[in-house]
Coordinates of C-alpha atoms in Angstrom, one line a residue:
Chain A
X1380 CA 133.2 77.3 167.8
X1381 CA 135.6 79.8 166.9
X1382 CA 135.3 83.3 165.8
X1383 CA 137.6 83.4 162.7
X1384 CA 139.3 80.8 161.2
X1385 CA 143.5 80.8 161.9
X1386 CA 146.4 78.3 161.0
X1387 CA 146.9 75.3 163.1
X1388 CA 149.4 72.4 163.1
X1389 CA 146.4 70.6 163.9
X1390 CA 145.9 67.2 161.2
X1391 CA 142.9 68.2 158.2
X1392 CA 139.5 66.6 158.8
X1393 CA 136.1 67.2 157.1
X1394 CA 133.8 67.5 160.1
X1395 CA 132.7 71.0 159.6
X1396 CA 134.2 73.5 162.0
X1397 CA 131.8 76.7 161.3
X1398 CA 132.8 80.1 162.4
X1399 CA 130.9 82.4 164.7
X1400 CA 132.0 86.1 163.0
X1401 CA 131.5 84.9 158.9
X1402 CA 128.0 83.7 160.2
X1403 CA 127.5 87.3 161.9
X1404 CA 128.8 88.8 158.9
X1405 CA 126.6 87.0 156.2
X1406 CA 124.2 87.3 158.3
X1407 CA 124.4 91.4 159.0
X1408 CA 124.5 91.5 155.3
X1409 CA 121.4 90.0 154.8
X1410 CA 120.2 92.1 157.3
X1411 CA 120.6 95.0 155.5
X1412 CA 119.2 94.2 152.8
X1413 CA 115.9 92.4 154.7
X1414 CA 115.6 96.0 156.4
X1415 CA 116.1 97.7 153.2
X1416 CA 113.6 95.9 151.3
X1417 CA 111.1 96.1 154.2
X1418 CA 111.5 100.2 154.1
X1419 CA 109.9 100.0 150.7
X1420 CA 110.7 101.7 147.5
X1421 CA 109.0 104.6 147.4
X1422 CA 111.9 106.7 148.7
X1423 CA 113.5 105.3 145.7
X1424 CA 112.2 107.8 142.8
X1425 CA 113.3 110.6 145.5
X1426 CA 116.4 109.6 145.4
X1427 CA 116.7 109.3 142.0
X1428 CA 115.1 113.0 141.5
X1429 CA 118.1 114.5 143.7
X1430 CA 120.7 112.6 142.0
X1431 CA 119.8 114.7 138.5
X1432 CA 120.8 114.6 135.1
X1433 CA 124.5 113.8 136.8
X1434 CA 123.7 110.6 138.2
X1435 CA 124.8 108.1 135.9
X1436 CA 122.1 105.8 135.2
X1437 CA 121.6 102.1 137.1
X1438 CA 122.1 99.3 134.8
X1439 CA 120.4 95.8 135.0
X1440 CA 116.8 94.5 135.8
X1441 CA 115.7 94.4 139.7
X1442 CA 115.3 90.2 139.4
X1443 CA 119.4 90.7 137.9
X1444 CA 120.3 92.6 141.1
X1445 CA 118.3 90.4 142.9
X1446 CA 120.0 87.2 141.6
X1447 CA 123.3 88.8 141.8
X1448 CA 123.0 89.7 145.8
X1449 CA 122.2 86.4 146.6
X1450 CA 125.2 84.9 144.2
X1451 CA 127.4 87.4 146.4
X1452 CA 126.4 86.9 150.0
X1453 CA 126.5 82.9 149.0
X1454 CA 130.5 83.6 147.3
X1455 CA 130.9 85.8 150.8
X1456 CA 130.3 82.6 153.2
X1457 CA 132.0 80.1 151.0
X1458 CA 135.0 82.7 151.2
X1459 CA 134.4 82.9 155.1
X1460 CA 133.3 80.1 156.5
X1461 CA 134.7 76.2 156.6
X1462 CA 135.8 74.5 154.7
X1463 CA 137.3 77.1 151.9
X1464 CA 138.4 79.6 155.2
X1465 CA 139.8 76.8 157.3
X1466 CA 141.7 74.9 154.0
X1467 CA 143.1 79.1 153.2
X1468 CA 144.0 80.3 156.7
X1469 CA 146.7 77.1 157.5
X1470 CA 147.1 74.0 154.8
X1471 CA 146.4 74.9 151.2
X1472 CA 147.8 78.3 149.7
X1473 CA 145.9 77.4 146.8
X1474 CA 142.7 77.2 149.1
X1475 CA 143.5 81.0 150.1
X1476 CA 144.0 82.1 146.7
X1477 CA 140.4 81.1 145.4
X1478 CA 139.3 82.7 148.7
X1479 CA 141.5 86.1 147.5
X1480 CA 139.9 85.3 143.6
X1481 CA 136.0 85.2 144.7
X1482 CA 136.4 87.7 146.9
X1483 CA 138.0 90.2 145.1
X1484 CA 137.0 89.2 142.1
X1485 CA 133.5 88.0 142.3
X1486 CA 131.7 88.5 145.8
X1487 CA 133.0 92.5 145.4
X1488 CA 131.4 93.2 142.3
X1489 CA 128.3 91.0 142.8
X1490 CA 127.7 93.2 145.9
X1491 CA 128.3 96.3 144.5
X1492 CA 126.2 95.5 141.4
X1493 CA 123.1 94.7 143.3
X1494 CA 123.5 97.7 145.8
X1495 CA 120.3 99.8 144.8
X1496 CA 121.5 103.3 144.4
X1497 CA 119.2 104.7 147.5
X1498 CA 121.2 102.3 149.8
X1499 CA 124.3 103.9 148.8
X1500 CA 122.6 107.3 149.2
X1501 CA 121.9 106.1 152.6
X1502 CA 125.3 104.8 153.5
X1503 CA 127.5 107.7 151.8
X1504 CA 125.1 110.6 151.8
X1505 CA 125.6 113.9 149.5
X1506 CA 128.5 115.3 151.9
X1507 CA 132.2 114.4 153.0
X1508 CA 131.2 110.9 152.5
X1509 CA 130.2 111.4 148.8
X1510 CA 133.5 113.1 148.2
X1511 CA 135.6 110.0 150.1
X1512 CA 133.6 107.6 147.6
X1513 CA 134.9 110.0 144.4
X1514 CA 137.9 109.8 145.0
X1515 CA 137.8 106.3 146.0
X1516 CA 136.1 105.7 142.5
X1517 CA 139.0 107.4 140.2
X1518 CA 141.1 104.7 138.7
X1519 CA 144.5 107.1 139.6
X1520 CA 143.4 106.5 143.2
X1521 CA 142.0 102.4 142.4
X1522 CA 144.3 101.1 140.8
X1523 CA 147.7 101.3 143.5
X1524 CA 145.1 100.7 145.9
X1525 CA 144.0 97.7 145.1
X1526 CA 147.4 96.7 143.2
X1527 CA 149.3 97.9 146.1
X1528 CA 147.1 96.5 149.1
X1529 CA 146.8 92.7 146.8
X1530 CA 150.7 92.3 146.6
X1531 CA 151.2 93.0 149.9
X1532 CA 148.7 91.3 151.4
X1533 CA 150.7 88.3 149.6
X1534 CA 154.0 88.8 151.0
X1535 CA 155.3 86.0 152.6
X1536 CA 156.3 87.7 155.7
X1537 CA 152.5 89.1 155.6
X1538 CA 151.1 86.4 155.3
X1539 CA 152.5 83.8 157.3
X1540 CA 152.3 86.2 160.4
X1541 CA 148.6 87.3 160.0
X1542 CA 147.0 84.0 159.7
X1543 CA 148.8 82.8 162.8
X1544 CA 145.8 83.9 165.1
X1545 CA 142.0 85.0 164.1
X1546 CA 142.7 88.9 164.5
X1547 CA 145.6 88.5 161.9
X1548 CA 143.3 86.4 159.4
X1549 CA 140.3 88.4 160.0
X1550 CA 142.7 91.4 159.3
X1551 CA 143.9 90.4 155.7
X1552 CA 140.3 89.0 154.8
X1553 CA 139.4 93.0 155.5
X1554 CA 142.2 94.2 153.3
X1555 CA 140.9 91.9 150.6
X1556 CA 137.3 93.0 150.6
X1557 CA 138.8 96.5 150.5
X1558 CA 140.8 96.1 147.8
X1559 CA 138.0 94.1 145.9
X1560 CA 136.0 97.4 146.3
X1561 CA 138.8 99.5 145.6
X1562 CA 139.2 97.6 141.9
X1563 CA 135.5 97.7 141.0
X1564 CA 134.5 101.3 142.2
X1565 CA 135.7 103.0 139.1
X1566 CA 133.2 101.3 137.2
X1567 CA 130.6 99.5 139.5
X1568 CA 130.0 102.3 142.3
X1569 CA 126.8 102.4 142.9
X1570 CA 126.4 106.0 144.5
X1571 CA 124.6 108.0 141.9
X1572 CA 126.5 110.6 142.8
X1573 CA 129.9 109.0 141.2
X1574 CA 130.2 108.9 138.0
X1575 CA 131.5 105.4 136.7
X1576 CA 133.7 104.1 134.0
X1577 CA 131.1 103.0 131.3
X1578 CA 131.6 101.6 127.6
X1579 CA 135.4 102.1 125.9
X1580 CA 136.7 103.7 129.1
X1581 CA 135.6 100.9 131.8
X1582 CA 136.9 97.9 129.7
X1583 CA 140.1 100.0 129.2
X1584 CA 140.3 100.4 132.8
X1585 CA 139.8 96.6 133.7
X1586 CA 142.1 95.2 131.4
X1587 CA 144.6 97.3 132.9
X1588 CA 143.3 95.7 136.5
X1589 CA 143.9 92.6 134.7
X1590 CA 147.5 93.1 135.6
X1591 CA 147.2 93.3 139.4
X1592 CA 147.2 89.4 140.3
X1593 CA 150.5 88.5 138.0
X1594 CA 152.8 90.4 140.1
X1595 CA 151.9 88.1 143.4
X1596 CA 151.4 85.3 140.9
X1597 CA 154.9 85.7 139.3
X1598 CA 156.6 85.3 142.7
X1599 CA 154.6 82.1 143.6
X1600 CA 155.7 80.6 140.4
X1601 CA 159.4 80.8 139.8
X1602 CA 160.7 80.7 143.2
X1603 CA 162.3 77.0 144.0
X1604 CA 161.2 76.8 147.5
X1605 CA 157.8 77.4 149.3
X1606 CA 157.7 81.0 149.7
X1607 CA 154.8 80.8 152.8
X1608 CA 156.3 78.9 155.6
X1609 CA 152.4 78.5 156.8
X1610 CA 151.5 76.1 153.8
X1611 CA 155.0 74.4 154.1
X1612 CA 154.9 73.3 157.5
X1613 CA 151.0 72.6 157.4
X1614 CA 149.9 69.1 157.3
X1615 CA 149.0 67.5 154.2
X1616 CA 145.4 68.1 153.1
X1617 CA 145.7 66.0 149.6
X1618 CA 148.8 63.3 149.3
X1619 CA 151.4 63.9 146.8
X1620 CA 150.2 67.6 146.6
X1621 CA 153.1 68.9 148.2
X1622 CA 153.8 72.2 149.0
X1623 CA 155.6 73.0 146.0
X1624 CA 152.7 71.7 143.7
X1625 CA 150.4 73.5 145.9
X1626 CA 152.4 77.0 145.5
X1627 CA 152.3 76.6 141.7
X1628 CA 148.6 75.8 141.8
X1629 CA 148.1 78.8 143.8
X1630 CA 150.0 81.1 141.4
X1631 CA 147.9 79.5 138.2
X1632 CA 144.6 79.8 140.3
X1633 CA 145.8 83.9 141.0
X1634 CA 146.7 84.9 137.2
X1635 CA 144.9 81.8 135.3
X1636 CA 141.4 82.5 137.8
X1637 CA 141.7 85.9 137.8
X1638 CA 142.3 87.0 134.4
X1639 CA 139.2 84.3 133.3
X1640 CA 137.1 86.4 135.9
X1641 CA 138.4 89.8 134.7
X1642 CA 138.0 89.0 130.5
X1643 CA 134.1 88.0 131.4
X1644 CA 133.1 90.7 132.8
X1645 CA 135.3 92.9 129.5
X1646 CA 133.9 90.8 127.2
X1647 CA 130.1 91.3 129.1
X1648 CA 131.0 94.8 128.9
X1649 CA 131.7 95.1 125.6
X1650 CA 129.0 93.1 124.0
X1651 CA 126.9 95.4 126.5
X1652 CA 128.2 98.5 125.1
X1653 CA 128.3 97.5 121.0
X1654 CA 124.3 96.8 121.1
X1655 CA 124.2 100.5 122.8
X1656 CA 126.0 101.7 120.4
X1657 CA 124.1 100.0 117.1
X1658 CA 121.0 100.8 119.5
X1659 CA 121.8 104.4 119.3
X1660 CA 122.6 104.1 115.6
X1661 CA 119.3 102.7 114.9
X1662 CA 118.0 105.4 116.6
X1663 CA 119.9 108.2 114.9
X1664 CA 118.9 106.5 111.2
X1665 CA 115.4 106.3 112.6
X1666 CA 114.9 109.8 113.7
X1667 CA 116.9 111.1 110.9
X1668 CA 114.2 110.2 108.8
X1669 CA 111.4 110.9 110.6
X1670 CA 113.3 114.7 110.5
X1671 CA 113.5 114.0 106.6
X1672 CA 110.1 112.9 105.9
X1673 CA 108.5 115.8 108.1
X1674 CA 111.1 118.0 106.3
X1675 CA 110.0 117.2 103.3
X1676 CA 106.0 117.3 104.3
X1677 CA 106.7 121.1 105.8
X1678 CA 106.3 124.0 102.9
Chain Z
X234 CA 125.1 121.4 144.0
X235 CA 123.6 121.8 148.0
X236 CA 123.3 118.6 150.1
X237 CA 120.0 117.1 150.2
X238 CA 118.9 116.0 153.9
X239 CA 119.3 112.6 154.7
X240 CA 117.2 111.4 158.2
X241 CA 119.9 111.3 161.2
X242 CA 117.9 107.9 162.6
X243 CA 118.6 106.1 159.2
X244 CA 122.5 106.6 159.6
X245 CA 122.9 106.1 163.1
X246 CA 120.9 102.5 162.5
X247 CA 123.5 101.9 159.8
X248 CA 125.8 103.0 162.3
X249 CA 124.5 100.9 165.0
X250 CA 124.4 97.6 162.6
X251 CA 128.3 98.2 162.2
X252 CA 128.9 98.8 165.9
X253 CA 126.8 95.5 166.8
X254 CA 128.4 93.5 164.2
X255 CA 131.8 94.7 165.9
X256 CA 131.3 94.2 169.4
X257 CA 129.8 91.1 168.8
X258 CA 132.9 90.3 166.8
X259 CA 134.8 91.8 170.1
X260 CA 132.7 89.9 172.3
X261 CA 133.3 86.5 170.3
X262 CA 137.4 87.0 170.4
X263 CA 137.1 87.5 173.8
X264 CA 135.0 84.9 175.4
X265 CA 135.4 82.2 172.4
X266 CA 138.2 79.7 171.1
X267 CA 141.5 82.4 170.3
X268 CA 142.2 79.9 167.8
X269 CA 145.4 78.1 167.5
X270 CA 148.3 79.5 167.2
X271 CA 151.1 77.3 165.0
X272 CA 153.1 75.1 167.2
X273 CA 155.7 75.8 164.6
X274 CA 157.1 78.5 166.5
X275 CA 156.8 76.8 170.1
X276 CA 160.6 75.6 169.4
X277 CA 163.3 77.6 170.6
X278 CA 165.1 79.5 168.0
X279 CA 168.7 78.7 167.2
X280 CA 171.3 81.8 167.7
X281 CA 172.6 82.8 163.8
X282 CA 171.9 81.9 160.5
X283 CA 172.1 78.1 161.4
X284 CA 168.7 76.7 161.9
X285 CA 169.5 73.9 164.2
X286 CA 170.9 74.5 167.8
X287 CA 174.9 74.3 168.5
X288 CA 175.4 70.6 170.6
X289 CA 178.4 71.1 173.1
X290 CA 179.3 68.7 173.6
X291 CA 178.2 66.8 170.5
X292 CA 176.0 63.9 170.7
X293 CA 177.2 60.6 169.5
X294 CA 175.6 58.0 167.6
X295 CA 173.4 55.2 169.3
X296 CA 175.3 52.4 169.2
X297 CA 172.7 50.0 168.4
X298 CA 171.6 47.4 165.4
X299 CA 168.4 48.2 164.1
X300 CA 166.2 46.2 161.4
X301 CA 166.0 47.8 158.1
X302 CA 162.9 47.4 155.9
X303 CA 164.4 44.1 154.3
X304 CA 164.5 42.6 157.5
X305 CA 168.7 42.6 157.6
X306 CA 170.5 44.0 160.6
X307 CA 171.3 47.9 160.5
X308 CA 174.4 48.8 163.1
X309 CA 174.1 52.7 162.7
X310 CA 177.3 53.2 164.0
X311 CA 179.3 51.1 161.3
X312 CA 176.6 51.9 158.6
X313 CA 176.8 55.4 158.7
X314 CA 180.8 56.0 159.6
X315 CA 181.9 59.3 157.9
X316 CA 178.8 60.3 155.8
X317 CA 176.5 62.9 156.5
X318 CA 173.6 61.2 158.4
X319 CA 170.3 62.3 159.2
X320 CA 168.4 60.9 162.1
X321 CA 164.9 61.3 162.9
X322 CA 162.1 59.5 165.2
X323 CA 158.8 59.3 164.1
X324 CA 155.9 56.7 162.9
X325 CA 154.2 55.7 160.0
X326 CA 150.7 56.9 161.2
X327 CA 151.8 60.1 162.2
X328 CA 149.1 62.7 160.3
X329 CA 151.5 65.7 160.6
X330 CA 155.1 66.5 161.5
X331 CA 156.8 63.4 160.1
X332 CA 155.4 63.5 156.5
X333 CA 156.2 66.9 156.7
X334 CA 159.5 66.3 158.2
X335 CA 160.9 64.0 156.0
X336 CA 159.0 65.3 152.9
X337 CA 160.5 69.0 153.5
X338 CA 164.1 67.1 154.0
X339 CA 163.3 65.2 150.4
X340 CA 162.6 68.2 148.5
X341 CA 166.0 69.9 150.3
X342 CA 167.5 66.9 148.6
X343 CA 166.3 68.3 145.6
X344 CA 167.0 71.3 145.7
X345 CA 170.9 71.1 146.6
X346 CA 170.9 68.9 143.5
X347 CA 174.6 67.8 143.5
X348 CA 177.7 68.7 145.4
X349 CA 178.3 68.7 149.3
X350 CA 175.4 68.3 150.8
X351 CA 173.2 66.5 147.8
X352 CA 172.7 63.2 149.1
X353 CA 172.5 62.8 153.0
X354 CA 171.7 59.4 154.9
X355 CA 168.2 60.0 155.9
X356 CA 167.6 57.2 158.9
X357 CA 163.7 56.8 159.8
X358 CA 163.2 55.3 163.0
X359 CA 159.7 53.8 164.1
X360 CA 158.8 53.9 167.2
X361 CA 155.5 52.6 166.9
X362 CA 156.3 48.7 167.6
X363 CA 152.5 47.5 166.8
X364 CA 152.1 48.9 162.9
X365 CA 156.2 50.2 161.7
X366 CA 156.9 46.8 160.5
X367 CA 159.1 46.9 157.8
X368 CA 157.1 46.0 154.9
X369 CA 154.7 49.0 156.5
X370 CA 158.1 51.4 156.4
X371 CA 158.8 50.5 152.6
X372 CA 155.9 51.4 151.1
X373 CA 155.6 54.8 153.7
X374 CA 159.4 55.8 152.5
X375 CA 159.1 54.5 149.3
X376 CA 156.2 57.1 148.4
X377 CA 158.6 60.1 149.8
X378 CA 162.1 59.0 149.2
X379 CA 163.1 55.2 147.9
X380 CA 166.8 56.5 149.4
X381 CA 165.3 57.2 152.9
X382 CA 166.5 54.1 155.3
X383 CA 163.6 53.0 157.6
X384 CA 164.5 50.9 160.9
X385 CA 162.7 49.2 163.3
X386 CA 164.0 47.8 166.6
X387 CA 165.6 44.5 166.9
X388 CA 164.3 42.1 169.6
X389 CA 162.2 39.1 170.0
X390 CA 159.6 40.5 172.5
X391 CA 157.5 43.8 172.2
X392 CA 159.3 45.1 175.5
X393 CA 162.6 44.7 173.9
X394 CA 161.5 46.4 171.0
X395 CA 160.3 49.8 173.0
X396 CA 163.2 49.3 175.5
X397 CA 165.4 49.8 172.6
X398 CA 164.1 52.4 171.2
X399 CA 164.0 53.9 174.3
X400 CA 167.6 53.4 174.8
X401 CA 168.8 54.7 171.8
X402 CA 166.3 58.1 172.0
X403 CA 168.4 58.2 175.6
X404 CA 171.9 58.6 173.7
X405 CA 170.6 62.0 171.8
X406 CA 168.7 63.2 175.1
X407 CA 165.2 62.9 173.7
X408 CA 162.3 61.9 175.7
X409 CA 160.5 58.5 175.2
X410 CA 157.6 58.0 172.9
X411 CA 154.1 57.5 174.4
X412 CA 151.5 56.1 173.1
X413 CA 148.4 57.1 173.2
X414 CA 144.5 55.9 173.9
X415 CA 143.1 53.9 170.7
X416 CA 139.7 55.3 169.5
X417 CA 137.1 52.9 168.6
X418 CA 138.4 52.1 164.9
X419 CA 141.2 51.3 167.2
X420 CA 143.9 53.8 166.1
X421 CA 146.1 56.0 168.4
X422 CA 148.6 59.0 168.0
X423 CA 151.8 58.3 169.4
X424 CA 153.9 61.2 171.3
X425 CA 157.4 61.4 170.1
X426 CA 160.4 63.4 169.8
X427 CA 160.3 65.7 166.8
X428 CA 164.0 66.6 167.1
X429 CA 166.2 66.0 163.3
X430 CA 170.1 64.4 164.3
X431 CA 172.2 65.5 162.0
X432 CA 175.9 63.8 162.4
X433 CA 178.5 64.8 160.1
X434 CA 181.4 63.2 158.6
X435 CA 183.5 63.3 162.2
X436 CA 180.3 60.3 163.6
X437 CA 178.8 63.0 166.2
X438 CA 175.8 65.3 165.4
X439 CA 176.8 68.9 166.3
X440 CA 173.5 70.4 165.3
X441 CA 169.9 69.9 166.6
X442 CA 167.2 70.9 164.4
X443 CA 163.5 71.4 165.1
X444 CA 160.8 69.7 163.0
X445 CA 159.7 73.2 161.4
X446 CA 163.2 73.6 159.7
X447 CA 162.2 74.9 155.8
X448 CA 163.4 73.2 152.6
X449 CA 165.1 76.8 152.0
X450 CA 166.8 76.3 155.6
X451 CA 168.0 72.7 155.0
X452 CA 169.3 73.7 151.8
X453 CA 171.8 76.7 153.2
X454 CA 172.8 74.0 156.4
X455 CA 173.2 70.3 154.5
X456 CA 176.4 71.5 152.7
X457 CA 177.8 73.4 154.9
X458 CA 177.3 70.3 157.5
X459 CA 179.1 68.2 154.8
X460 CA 182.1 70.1 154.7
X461 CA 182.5 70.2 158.2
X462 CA 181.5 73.6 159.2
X463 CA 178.9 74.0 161.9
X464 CA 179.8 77.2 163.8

């Protein structure tokens, strides 16, 4: 068994090569959360106290958190472990860019969603940390970091020397978790102690995310020759999907993928924010009259 | 706003969940599997922009009269006489440097499009006697490039067959293939030379490429090749 999966001239098979550090990673995740959930709750409402009237409030139901930590840790393996690691790190750049996709684009928000706000009170504190994760958590400060760290990690010269050995691959996976955290802080951090991106401002600030995976994309499209000398010298998973074929599939799974990823989560946002708003309508009419008919009762 | 106190045991157990994670990580590099590198760099570079290494003296053609996959005689020498020729060993069962081998060389094809360069002879040896018939290295080529030429050895006896091939890898100084144990659906690997011939329009091959040569690479060194140039 090895630790990390790498590239390897080595001919494709489907006998299941598992490796040793995503298990320990999946496994330290669920960890946390077993040991979290075994401290009990009651520290919670504490927590909560501190945080004040500056705290932004948590959004979505325990069972929603719940459901979305376990769809997270399972998108973490599949991104980690054989077969999805193993196809990305050395035969299928497409393979690598539905590992970049989930990762960024589904396993980091997932995770951050179903964070309970004591566990990042726990992890970050209410001191230097608190201010790292603020400043972390402004879109000036997101936004090249996740753009800038995304297209780079995508460089050909990048690339094709990282995956070459474990360290390397293990490396760039760690620049993609960091960048998918990066990109979702602004409106997903959940630190009560941040104040997130919620209703017009957060889907303003993702459709301008939306952006980041066309400019890798772009280059994987229109160049006439392989751009990753890894994928174009690896043997052939699939026949007839050459290495050109699988660049451009790569490139439509980066923007097409990506962008279908992002414009969910806008459009959940913004369905979530109109019933706010014709919720707080309602309640303005609602009260209004109660003022008027009690106004009117009042000599 | 004054920061509230947060117990010193809960971090360093947060702490200490990171730090286990990593030395086991550590521990796991160390002791485990490294991985494997690509062999694609196991090759020894060529000196300048060329991507194939500088023969001197050049190697000639194997003077020999192969099989092609209609079953007619193939005398390289005669065939190929002042065109840009690519030679290369390899077998039809091969799971990994010959598909990609002479698929990266079709695509180059492609990409020069027309012009010098645009439309090399690409010879495909087999050197596995048993399963390269030709009928087998028709449909293989076929699927990749219908203009590739596959050969097989000419001679009435298996020996002769692998004695020639032998021969003929002798002329370009590559070893001979081996082949190797059959598992119990009774296929093998066989070892061969990975090494692309190219022979220019003067009937020797000045350049020596590797098998991890990119389409990008053949596409700069096939003209150039063609019109004579190879310094």
């Amino acid at each position: 068994m090895s630790w990390w999966c790498s590239s390897s001239l080595k001919t494709w098979t489907w006998t299941p090569r598992p490796y040793l550090g995503s298990i320990l990673i999946v496994l330290s995740v669920v960890a946390l959360a077993g040991w979290w959930l075994l401290r009990g709750r009651h520290q919670d409402e504490l927590v909560q106290a501190r945080a004040g009237s500056q705290a932004t409030a948590a959004t979505g139901s325990s069972t929603g958190r719940s459901f979305a930590f376990v769809l997270g840790v399972v998108g973490l393996w599949a991104c980690l472990d054989w077969p999805l690691a193993t196809l990305g790190a050395g035969y299928l750049a497409t393979a690598q860019m539905i590992r970049q996709i989930l990762m960024v684009m589904v396993v980091a928000p997932l995770l951050l969603f179903s964070m309970p706000a004591p566990l990042a009170v726990r992890i970050f504190g209410w001191g230097k940390r608190l201010t790292v994760l603020r400043w972390l958590a402004r879109p000036i400060v997101a936004v090249p970091a996740a753009a800038s760290i995304l297209v780079g990690v995508n460089a050909p010269a990048f690339v094709d020397y990282l995956v070459k050995t474990p360290y390397g691959a293990f490396a760039m996976d760690g620049a993609w978790v960091f960048a998918g955290f990066a990109l979702w802080m602004p409106v997903q951090c959940p630190h009560p102690g941040v104040r997130r991106l919620t209703g017009g401002a957060g889907i303003t600030y993702l459709i301008g995310q939306s952006i980041v995976p066309v400019l890798p994309g772009f280059f994987m499209t229109w160049s006439d020759f392989p751009i990753y000398r890894t994928y174009e010298l690896a043997p052939r998973v699939f026949q007839g999907f050459d290495a050109v074929t699988d660049q451009q599939t790569a490139a439509a799974v980066l923007q097409v993928g990506g962008m279908v990823l992002l414009w969910v989560q806008i459009s959940y946002r913004f369905l979530h924010w109109a019933y706010e708003q014709m919720d707080e309508d309602r309640a303005g009419r609602t009260g209004g009259k109660a003022m008027a008919e009690a106004g009117t009762a009042t000599p | 706003m004054t920061a509230a106190p947060t117990p010193p045991w809960s971090r360093r157990r947060v702490l200490g969940f990171g730090a286990a994670g990593a030395a086991a990580l550590a521990l796991g590099a160390c002791s485990l599997d490294r991985g494997s590198s690509p062999d694609t760099d196991a090759e020894p570079e060529p000196k300048g922009d060329w991507s194939g290494t500088l023969l001197d003296p050049p190697f000639p053609k194997p003077d020999f009269t192969f099989t092609d996959v209609d079953g007619k005689p193939y005398p390289i020498v005669e065939k190929t006489k002042g065109k840009l020729t690519i030679l290369f060993y390899g077998y039809t069962n091969c799971p990994d440097v010959c598909p990609i081998t002479l698929n990266t060389l079709a695509r180059a094809k492609d990409g020069i499009g027309s012009g010098p360069g645009s439309n090399p002879l690409v010879l495909f040896v087999g050197v596995d006697v048993d399963r390269d018939t030709p009928e087998v290295l028709k449909t293989y080529l076929n699927a990749i490039d219908p203009e590739f030429v596959g050969l097989t050895p000419t001679g009435k006896t298996k020996a002769e067959k692998e004695a020639m091939i032998v021969d003929s890898l002798a002329v370009i100084k590559q070893a001979a293939p081996e082949i190797g144990e059959p598992d119990e659906d009774g296929n093998y690997i066989v070892g061969h030379p990975s090494a692309v011939t190219v022979y220019t329009a003067d009937d020797v091959a000045h350049r020596l490429y590797p098998s991890n040569v990119r389409q990008s690479q053949w596409v700069k060194d096939l003209p150039r090749l063609d019109k004579g140039t190879y310094t």
